[in-house]
Amino acid sequence: MFLSKLKFKRLSTISLLGISTLYFAQKKIDPEQANEDNLKRHVYYLASDELQGRLTGSEGETKAANYLSAEFKKLGLKPYEGKSFIQDFEYNVKLNPHDDKTSTTVKGKNVVAVLNNKAEKTIVIGAHYDHLGLNEHHNSTLVNSEGQIHNGADDNASGTAAVLELARMFSQNKTKENVNYVFALFSGEEDGLMGSKKLAETIKTNYPNTIFMINMDMVGRLNSNKDLTVGGVGTSPILADLVKKYKPEGINLGLDESGVGPSDHTSFYLKDIPVLFLFTGTHNDYHKPTDDSDKINYPGQKIITNYVFNLANALGNEKEIPFTKTKVAATKAVPKYKVSLGIMPNYADSKDGMGIDGVIDNRPAANAGILQGDVLTKIGKCEVKEVYSYMDCLAKVNAGEEHPVTVKRNGEEKVFNVKF
Ligand SMILES: [Zn+2]
């Protein structure tokens, strides 16, 4: 079964490359328009079985990083630091989720390029390129999927391809923009935003006047209703109008205020940099081996890439982009909360609790002793099965109340008294 899948993929990549070569020979590419063939070519390569799911620290990650570096080099961009486009970082990961002691060090590689317009201001445009590999780190939503290739076409070859296109568009057009652009392709995202944390820690040393960060994570599944979630709109007062002004025709925007979310923009928001986060929504293949290239909506991805191009241009021309702190809203969804726990929820489908991807310092969950990696099962008597029931449970709590909150940690049930 795997062999036939592999053969099919190889064939389709080859024929795709054939078509695009022909296409390029006949038609000149407009530097200021995203090109669908380019997007497709990047996604098909990054999400091919050859890259084995791009797990941070794996050989597949190195192959992906080499490909991305070569693309940046072709465009004449400069490395962010030193002589190479690679920015190294390290972190620990638990290989056995039921055992706290067996952790191993993972070495990850961000791939970061700069379009240096010798401007005063700098904007970061980013996406993570790592994914789950063969599910070695147990982030899959499919049970017993260890050993299966998680190709991660939507998550997040789609955002990575969009960043490569934007790098091409900004570097090959005739305009010298008023800002420098840092094109950042992160690794270590799936293990907890590790790569973006590293870049966010160094960005103000290298580019003190970094005024903005735009993140794309899962932008390949624009649905027939054309629903696009844009997060971070509360991180500056100018953003709500701006995202509406440049909205492509037919797109239905779902706006989320919060600067904290389940992806890399969070790392920059936490350094007081205003952010935007684009996301076409979760789906049945999310974090499963079936998140494949043939399921991507390439015309939709092109629309979103052009949208980001227009937004990034407009942001570069703004006189000032004041930073504002946002409430820690957990999700894109509508219910109005009177309280928050201060966690980053895992959006995976589940029946037996919601994973906690991150815990924010000095918020109720952290104060009570809840940790990243815990699985939330109850708030008071209200049962949490996944992110939706979590929101329902949270909506019932009033500020100032105290409730027992139940989590599973290493398979064991633990109860914490949380003051909301
Ligand atoms: Zn993911």
Coordinates of C-alpha atoms and ligand atoms in Angstrom, one line a residue:
M1 CA 0.0 0.0 0.0
F2 CA 2.8 2.4 0.8
L3 CA 4.7 1.4 -2.2
S4 CA 1.9 2.2 -4.6
K5 CA 1.3 5.5 -2.9
L6 CA 4.9 6.4 -3.3
K7 CA 4.9 5.5 -7.0
F8 CA 1.8 7.5 -7.7
K9 CA 3.4 10.5 -6.0
R10 CA 6.6 10.3 -7.9
L11 CA 4.7 10.1 -11.2
S12 CA 2.5 13.1 -10.4
T13 CA 5.4 15.2 -9.4
I14 CA 7.2 14.4 -12.6
S15 CA 4.3 15.2 -14.8
L16 CA 3.6 18.4 -12.9
L17 CA 7.1 19.6 -13.4
G18 CA 6.8 18.8 -17.1
I19 CA 3.7 20.9 -17.5
S20 CA 5.1 23.8 -15.6
T21 CA 8.3 24.0 -17.6
L22 CA 6.2 24.2 -20.8
Y23 CA 4.0 26.8 -19.2
F24 CA 7.0 29.0 -18.2
A25 CA 8.5 28.8 -21.6
Q26 CA 5.3 30.2 -23.2
K27 CA 4.1 32.8 -20.7
K28 CA 5.9 35.5 -18.7
I29 CA 5.2 35.6 -15.0
D30 CA 3.9 38.8 -13.6
P31 CA 6.2 39.5 -10.7
E32 CA 3.4 41.1 -8.6
Q33 CA 1.0 38.2 -9.0
A34 CA 1.2 34.9 -7.2
N35 CA 1.7 32.0 -9.6
E36 CA -0.4 28.9 -9.2
D37 CA 2.2 26.6 -10.8
N38 CA 4.9 27.8 -8.5
L39 CA 2.7 27.2 -5.4
K40 CA 1.8 23.7 -6.7
R41 CA 5.5 22.8 -7.4
H42 CA 6.6 23.8 -3.9
V43 CA 3.7 22.0 -2.2
Y44 CA 4.1 18.8 -4.2
Y45 CA 7.8 18.6 -3.4
L46 CA 7.6 19.6 0.3
A47 CA 4.7 17.2 0.9
S48 CA 6.2 14.3 -1.2
D49 CA 7.0 11.0 0.5
E50 CA 10.7 11.7 -0.3
L51 CA 10.7 14.2 2.6
Q52 CA 9.1 11.7 5.0
G53 CA 6.9 14.3 6.7
R54 CA 9.6 16.9 7.5
L55 CA 10.0 16.1 11.2
T56 CA 12.2 18.6 13.0
G57 CA 15.7 17.1 13.3
S58 CA 15.1 14.5 10.6
E59 CA 16.8 13.9 7.3
G60 CA 13.5 15.0 5.6
E61 CA 13.8 18.4 7.4
T62 CA 17.3 18.8 6.1
K63 CA 16.1 18.1 2.5
A64 CA 13.3 20.6 2.9
A65 CA 15.7 23.2 4.3
N66 CA 18.1 22.7 1.4
Y67 CA 15.3 23.2 -1.1
L68 CA 14.1 26.3 0.7
S69 CA 17.7 27.7 0.9
A70 CA 18.2 27.1 -2.8
E71 CA 14.9 28.9 -3.7
F72 CA 16.0 31.9 -1.6
K73 CA 19.4 31.9 -3.2
K74 CA 17.9 31.9 -6.7
L75 CA 16.0 35.0 -5.8
G76 CA 19.2 36.8 -4.8
L77 CA 18.1 37.2 -1.2
K78 CA 20.6 37.5 1.7
P79 CA 20.9 35.2 4.7
Y80 CA 19.4 36.5 7.9
E81 CA 22.5 35.7 9.9
G82 CA 26.0 34.8 8.8
K83 CA 26.6 33.0 5.5
S84 CA 23.8 30.5 5.5
F85 CA 20.0 30.8 5.4
I86 CA 19.9 28.3 8.3
Q87 CA 19.3 29.4 11.8
D88 CA 19.9 26.5 14.3
F89 CA 18.1 25.9 17.5
E90 CA 17.6 23.2 20.1
Y91 CA 14.9 21.9 22.4
N92 CA 13.9 18.8 24.3
V93 CA 11.0 16.6 23.4
K94 CA 9.5 13.6 25.3
L95 CA 9.5 10.5 23.1
N96 CA 7.3 8.6 25.5
P97 CA 4.3 10.7 26.4
H98 CA 3.8 8.6 29.6
D99 CA 7.2 9.1 30.9
D100 CA 8.6 12.5 32.0
K101 CA 12.2 11.3 32.3
T102 CA 12.9 10.1 28.8
S103 CA 13.4 13.3 26.8
T104 CA 15.7 13.8 23.9
T105 CA 17.3 16.8 22.4
V106 CA 16.1 17.9 19.0
K107 CA 18.1 20.1 16.7
G108 CA 16.0 22.2 14.4
K109 CA 16.7 24.5 11.4
N110 CA 14.8 27.7 10.6
V111 CA 15.4 28.9 7.0
V112 CA 15.5 32.7 6.9
A113 CA 16.2 35.2 4.2
V114 CA 16.2 39.0 4.0
L115 CA 15.2 41.4 1.2
N116 CA 17.3 44.3 2.4
N117 CA 15.9 47.5 1.0
K118 CA 18.1 49.5 3.3
A119 CA 14.9 50.8 4.9
E120 CA 14.4 51.8 8.5
K121 CA 11.6 49.4 9.2
T122 CA 11.3 45.6 8.8
I123 CA 8.3 43.3 8.4
V124 CA 8.6 39.5 9.0
I125 CA 6.5 37.2 6.7
G126 CA 6.6 33.6 8.0
A127 CA 5.3 30.1 8.0
H128 CA 6.4 26.8 9.5
Y129 CA 7.7 24.1 7.1
D130 CA 8.1 21.3 9.6
H131 CA 5.5 18.6 10.1
L132 CA 5.0 15.3 12.0
G133 CA 7.3 13.0 10.1
L134 CA 6.3 9.4 10.9
N135 CA 4.6 10.6 14.1
E136 CA 7.7 10.0 16.2
H137 CA 6.7 12.8 18.5
H138 CA 3.1 11.7 18.9
N139 CA 1.3 14.8 17.6
S140 CA -0.9 12.8 15.1
T141 CA -4.6 12.8 15.5
L142 CA -4.8 9.3 14.0
V143 CA -4.3 6.5 16.5
N144 CA -1.5 4.0 15.9
S145 CA -0.2 6.0 13.0
E146 CA 3.5 5.7 14.1
G147 CA 5.5 4.8 11.0
Q148 CA 3.1 6.3 8.5
I149 CA 4.3 9.4 6.5
H150 CA 2.4 12.5 7.6
N151 CA 3.0 14.6 4.4
G152 CA 1.5 17.8 5.8
A153 CA 0.5 19.5 2.5
D154 CA -1.9 21.9 4.1
D155 CA 0.0 21.9 7.4
N156 CA 2.1 23.6 6.3
A157 CA 3.6 23.1 2.9
S158 CA 0.8 25.5 1.9
G159 CA 2.0 28.5 4.0
T160 CA 5.6 27.7 3.1
A161 CA 4.9 27.8 -0.6
A162 CA 3.1 31.1 -0.1
V163 CA 6.1 32.6 1.6
L164 CA 8.4 31.5 -1.2
E165 CA 6.0 33.1 -3.7
L166 CA 5.9 36.3 -1.7
A167 CA 9.7 36.3 -1.5
R168 CA 9.7 36.1 -5.3
M169 CA 7.1 38.8 -5.8
F170 CA 8.8 41.3 -3.5
S171 CA 12.3 40.6 -4.8
Q172 CA 11.6 40.5 -8.5
N173 CA 9.2 43.4 -8.8
K174 CA 10.4 46.8 -9.9
T175 CA 9.6 48.6 -6.7
K176 CA 12.0 49.2 -3.8
E177 CA 9.7 49.0 -0.8
N178 CA 9.9 51.3 2.2
V179 CA 10.6 48.4 4.4
N180 CA 12.9 45.4 4.6
Y181 CA 11.2 42.0 4.4
V182 CA 12.4 39.0 6.4
F183 CA 11.1 35.7 4.9
A184 CA 11.1 33.2 7.8
L185 CA 10.4 29.5 7.4
F186 CA 10.2 27.9 10.8
S187 CA 10.9 24.5 12.0
G188 CA 9.9 23.0 15.4
E189 CA 6.4 24.5 15.2
E190 CA 4.6 21.2 15.7
D191 CA 6.5 20.6 19.0
G192 CA 5.4 24.0 20.4
L193 CA 6.5 27.0 18.2
M194 CA 10.2 26.3 18.9
G195 CA 11.7 27.8 15.7
S196 CA 9.7 31.0 15.8
K197 CA 10.5 31.5 19.4
K198 CA 14.2 31.5 18.4
L199 CA 13.7 34.0 15.6
A200 CA 11.5 36.2 17.8
E201 CA 14.3 36.3 20.4
T202 CA 16.9 37.6 17.9
I203 CA 14.8 39.7 15.6
K204 CA 15.0 43.0 17.5
T205 CA 18.8 42.6 17.9
N206 CA 19.2 42.3 14.1
Y207 CA 16.3 44.5 13.0
P208 CA 15.5 46.8 16.0
N209 CA 12.6 48.4 14.1
T210 CA 10.6 45.3 13.3
I211 CA 7.1 46.7 13.0
F212 CA 5.1 43.7 12.0
M213 CA 4.8 39.9 11.6
I214 CA 2.4 38.0 9.2
N215 CA 2.0 34.3 9.6
M216 CA 0.4 31.8 7.3
D217 CA -0.4 28.3 8.8
M218 CA -2.7 26.0 6.8
V219 CA -3.9 28.2 3.9
G220 CA -4.5 25.4 1.4
R221 CA -8.0 24.4 2.1
L222 CA -10.1 27.4 1.1
N223 CA -13.7 25.9 1.1
S224 CA -16.5 26.6 -1.4
N225 CA -17.8 29.3 0.9
K226 CA -14.4 30.9 0.8
D227 CA -14.1 31.2 4.6
L228 CA -10.7 32.7 5.7
T229 CA -9.9 33.2 9.3
V230 CA -7.6 36.2 10.0
G231 CA -6.3 36.3 13.6
G232 CA -4.4 39.0 15.4
V233 CA -6.6 41.9 14.2
G234 CA -6.7 43.2 17.8
T235 CA -2.9 43.6 18.0
S236 CA -3.1 47.1 16.4
P237 CA -6.0 49.5 16.1
I238 CA -5.3 50.0 12.4
L239 CA -5.8 46.3 11.4
A240 CA -9.5 45.8 11.4
D241 CA -10.0 48.4 8.7
L242 CA -6.9 47.4 6.7
V243 CA -7.8 43.7 6.4
K244 CA -11.3 44.6 5.2
K245 CA -10.0 47.2 2.7
Y246 CA -7.8 44.7 0.9
K247 CA -10.1 41.7 1.2
P248 CA -10.2 39.8 -2.1
E249 CA -13.6 39.7 -3.8
G250 CA -15.8 36.8 -2.6
I251 CA -13.7 35.9 0.5
N252 CA -15.6 35.6 3.8
L253 CA -13.4 36.9 6.5
G254 CA -13.7 35.5 10.1
L255 CA -11.8 37.9 12.3
D256 CA -10.1 37.0 15.6
E257 CA -8.7 39.7 17.8
S258 CA -6.2 37.6 19.7
G259 CA -2.4 37.8 19.2
V260 CA -2.1 34.4 20.9
G261 CA -3.1 31.5 18.7
P262 CA -2.0 27.9 17.8
S263 CA 0.8 29.0 15.5
D264 CA 4.1 31.0 15.2
H265 CA 2.7 34.6 15.2
T266 CA 2.2 34.0 18.9
S267 CA 6.0 34.1 19.4
F268 CA 6.2 37.6 17.9
Y269 CA 3.1 38.9 19.6
L270 CA 4.7 37.9 22.9
K271 CA 7.6 40.3 22.0
D272 CA 5.1 43.2 21.6
I273 CA 5.1 43.0 17.8
P274 CA 1.7 43.4 16.1
V275 CA 0.7 40.3 14.0
L276 CA -1.7 38.8 11.5
F277 CA -2.4 35.1 11.1
L278 CA -4.1 33.6 8.1
F279 CA -5.8 30.2 8.2
T280 CA -8.3 28.4 6.0
G281 CA -9.6 26.2 8.8
T282 CA -9.2 22.7 10.2
H283 CA -10.5 19.6 8.5
N284 CA -10.7 15.8 8.7
D285 CA -7.1 15.3 7.4
Y286 CA -5.7 17.6 10.1
H287 CA -2.5 16.0 11.5
K288 CA -3.2 12.7 9.7
P289 CA -1.2 10.9 7.0
T290 CA -4.0 11.9 4.5
D291 CA -3.1 15.7 4.5
D292 CA -1.9 15.4 0.9
S293 CA -1.0 17.7 -2.0
D294 CA -3.9 16.6 -4.3
K295 CA -6.4 18.0 -1.7
I296 CA -5.0 21.6 -1.8
N297 CA -7.1 24.3 -3.3
Y298 CA -4.4 26.0 -5.4
P299 CA -6.5 28.8 -6.9
G300 CA -7.6 29.6 -3.4
Q301 CA -4.0 29.6 -2.1
K302 CA -3.2 32.0 -4.9
I303 CA -5.9 34.4 -3.8
I304 CA -4.6 34.3 -0.2
T305 CA -1.0 34.9 -1.3
N306 CA -2.0 37.9 -3.4
Y307 CA -4.0 39.2 -0.4
V308 CA -0.9 38.9 1.9
F309 CA 1.2 40.7 -0.8
N310 CA -1.3 43.6 -0.7
L311 CA -1.5 43.6 3.1
A312 CA 2.3 43.6 3.4
N313 CA 2.7 46.5 1.0
A314 CA 0.0 48.5 2.8
L315 CA 1.6 47.8 6.2
G316 CA 5.0 48.9 4.8
N317 CA 3.4 52.2 3.8
E318 CA 1.8 52.9 7.2
K319 CA 3.2 55.8 9.2
E320 CA 2.8 54.0 12.5
I321 CA 1.5 50.6 13.5
P322 CA 0.8 50.9 17.3
F323 CA 0.9 47.7 19.2
T324 CA -2.0 46.7 21.5
K325 CA -2.3 43.8 23.9
T326 CA -5.3 41.6 23.2
K327 CA -7.4 39.5 25.6
V328 CA -6.3 35.9 25.5
A329 CA -9.2 34.5 23.5
A330 CA -8.6 30.9 23.0
T331 CA -10.1 30.4 19.5
K332 CA -11.6 31.9 16.5
A333 CA -15.1 31.0 17.6
V334 CA -17.9 33.3 18.7
P335 CA -18.8 32.7 22.4
K336 CA -18.0 35.6 24.6
Y337 CA -16.1 34.6 27.7
K338 CA -16.0 36.5 30.9
V339 CA -12.9 34.6 31.9
S340 CA -9.9 32.8 30.3
L341 CA -7.7 30.0 31.4
G342 CA -4.6 31.3 29.6
I343 CA -3.8 28.2 27.5
M344 CA -3.3 27.4 23.9
P345 CA -5.8 24.7 23.0
N346 CA -5.0 21.9 20.6
Y347 CA -7.6 21.9 17.8
A348 CA -7.5 18.2 17.1
D349 CA -10.6 16.1 17.0
S350 CA -11.0 14.2 20.1
K351 CA -13.5 12.5 22.4
D352 CA -11.5 12.2 25.6
G353 CA -10.2 15.7 26.4
M354 CA -8.5 18.6 24.8
G355 CA -4.7 18.8 24.6
I356 CA -3.0 21.9 26.0
D357 CA -0.4 23.1 23.5
G358 CA 0.8 26.0 25.6
V359 CA 0.3 27.7 29.0
I360 CA 0.7 31.4 29.4
D361 CA 2.6 32.8 32.4
N362 CA 0.7 34.4 35.2
R363 CA -2.7 33.3 33.9
P364 CA -5.2 31.1 35.9
A365 CA -4.1 27.8 34.4
A366 CA -0.4 28.5 35.0
N367 CA -1.0 29.8 38.5
A368 CA -2.8 26.7 39.4
G369 CA 0.0 24.4 38.2
I370 CA -1.4 23.2 34.8
L371 CA 1.3 22.4 32.3
Q372 CA 1.8 22.3 28.6
G373 CA 1.1 18.7 27.5
D374 CA -1.8 18.2 30.0
V375 CA -5.1 17.0 28.6
L376 CA -8.0 19.0 29.9
T377 CA -11.1 16.8 30.7
K378 CA -13.3 18.9 33.0
I379 CA -13.9 22.4 34.1
G380 CA -16.0 22.1 37.3
K381 CA -18.5 19.4 36.4
C382 CA -18.6 20.4 32.7
E383 CA -16.9 17.8 30.5
V384 CA -14.3 18.8 28.0
K385 CA -14.1 16.5 25.0
E386 CA -12.4 18.8 22.5
V387 CA -12.0 22.5 21.7
Y388 CA -15.8 23.1 21.1
S389 CA -17.0 21.7 24.4
Y390 CA -14.0 23.5 26.0
M391 CA -15.5 26.8 24.8
D392 CA -18.9 25.9 26.0
C393 CA -17.6 25.0 29.5
L394 CA -15.5 28.2 29.7
A395 CA -18.5 30.3 28.7
K396 CA -20.3 29.1 31.9
V397 CA -17.7 30.5 34.3
N398 CA -17.8 34.0 35.8
A399 CA -14.8 36.1 36.8
G400 CA -13.7 35.6 40.4
E401 CA -15.1 32.1 40.7
E402 CA -13.0 29.1 41.7
H403 CA -13.5 25.7 40.1
P404 CA -11.7 22.4 40.2
V405 CA -10.2 21.7 36.8
T406 CA -9.4 18.1 35.8
V407 CA -6.5 17.1 33.5
K408 CA -4.8 13.9 32.4
R409 CA -1.0 14.0 32.9
N410 CA 0.9 11.0 31.8
G411 CA -2.3 9.0 31.8
E412 CA -3.0 10.0 35.4
E413 CA -5.9 12.2 36.5
K414 CA -5.1 15.3 38.4
V415 CA -7.3 18.0 39.8
F416 CA -6.3 21.7 40.2
N417 CA -8.2 24.5 41.9
V418 CA -8.3 27.3 39.4
K419 CA -9.2 30.9 40.3
F420 CA -10.7 32.5 37.3
Ligands
ZN1 ZN 0.3 21.2 12.6

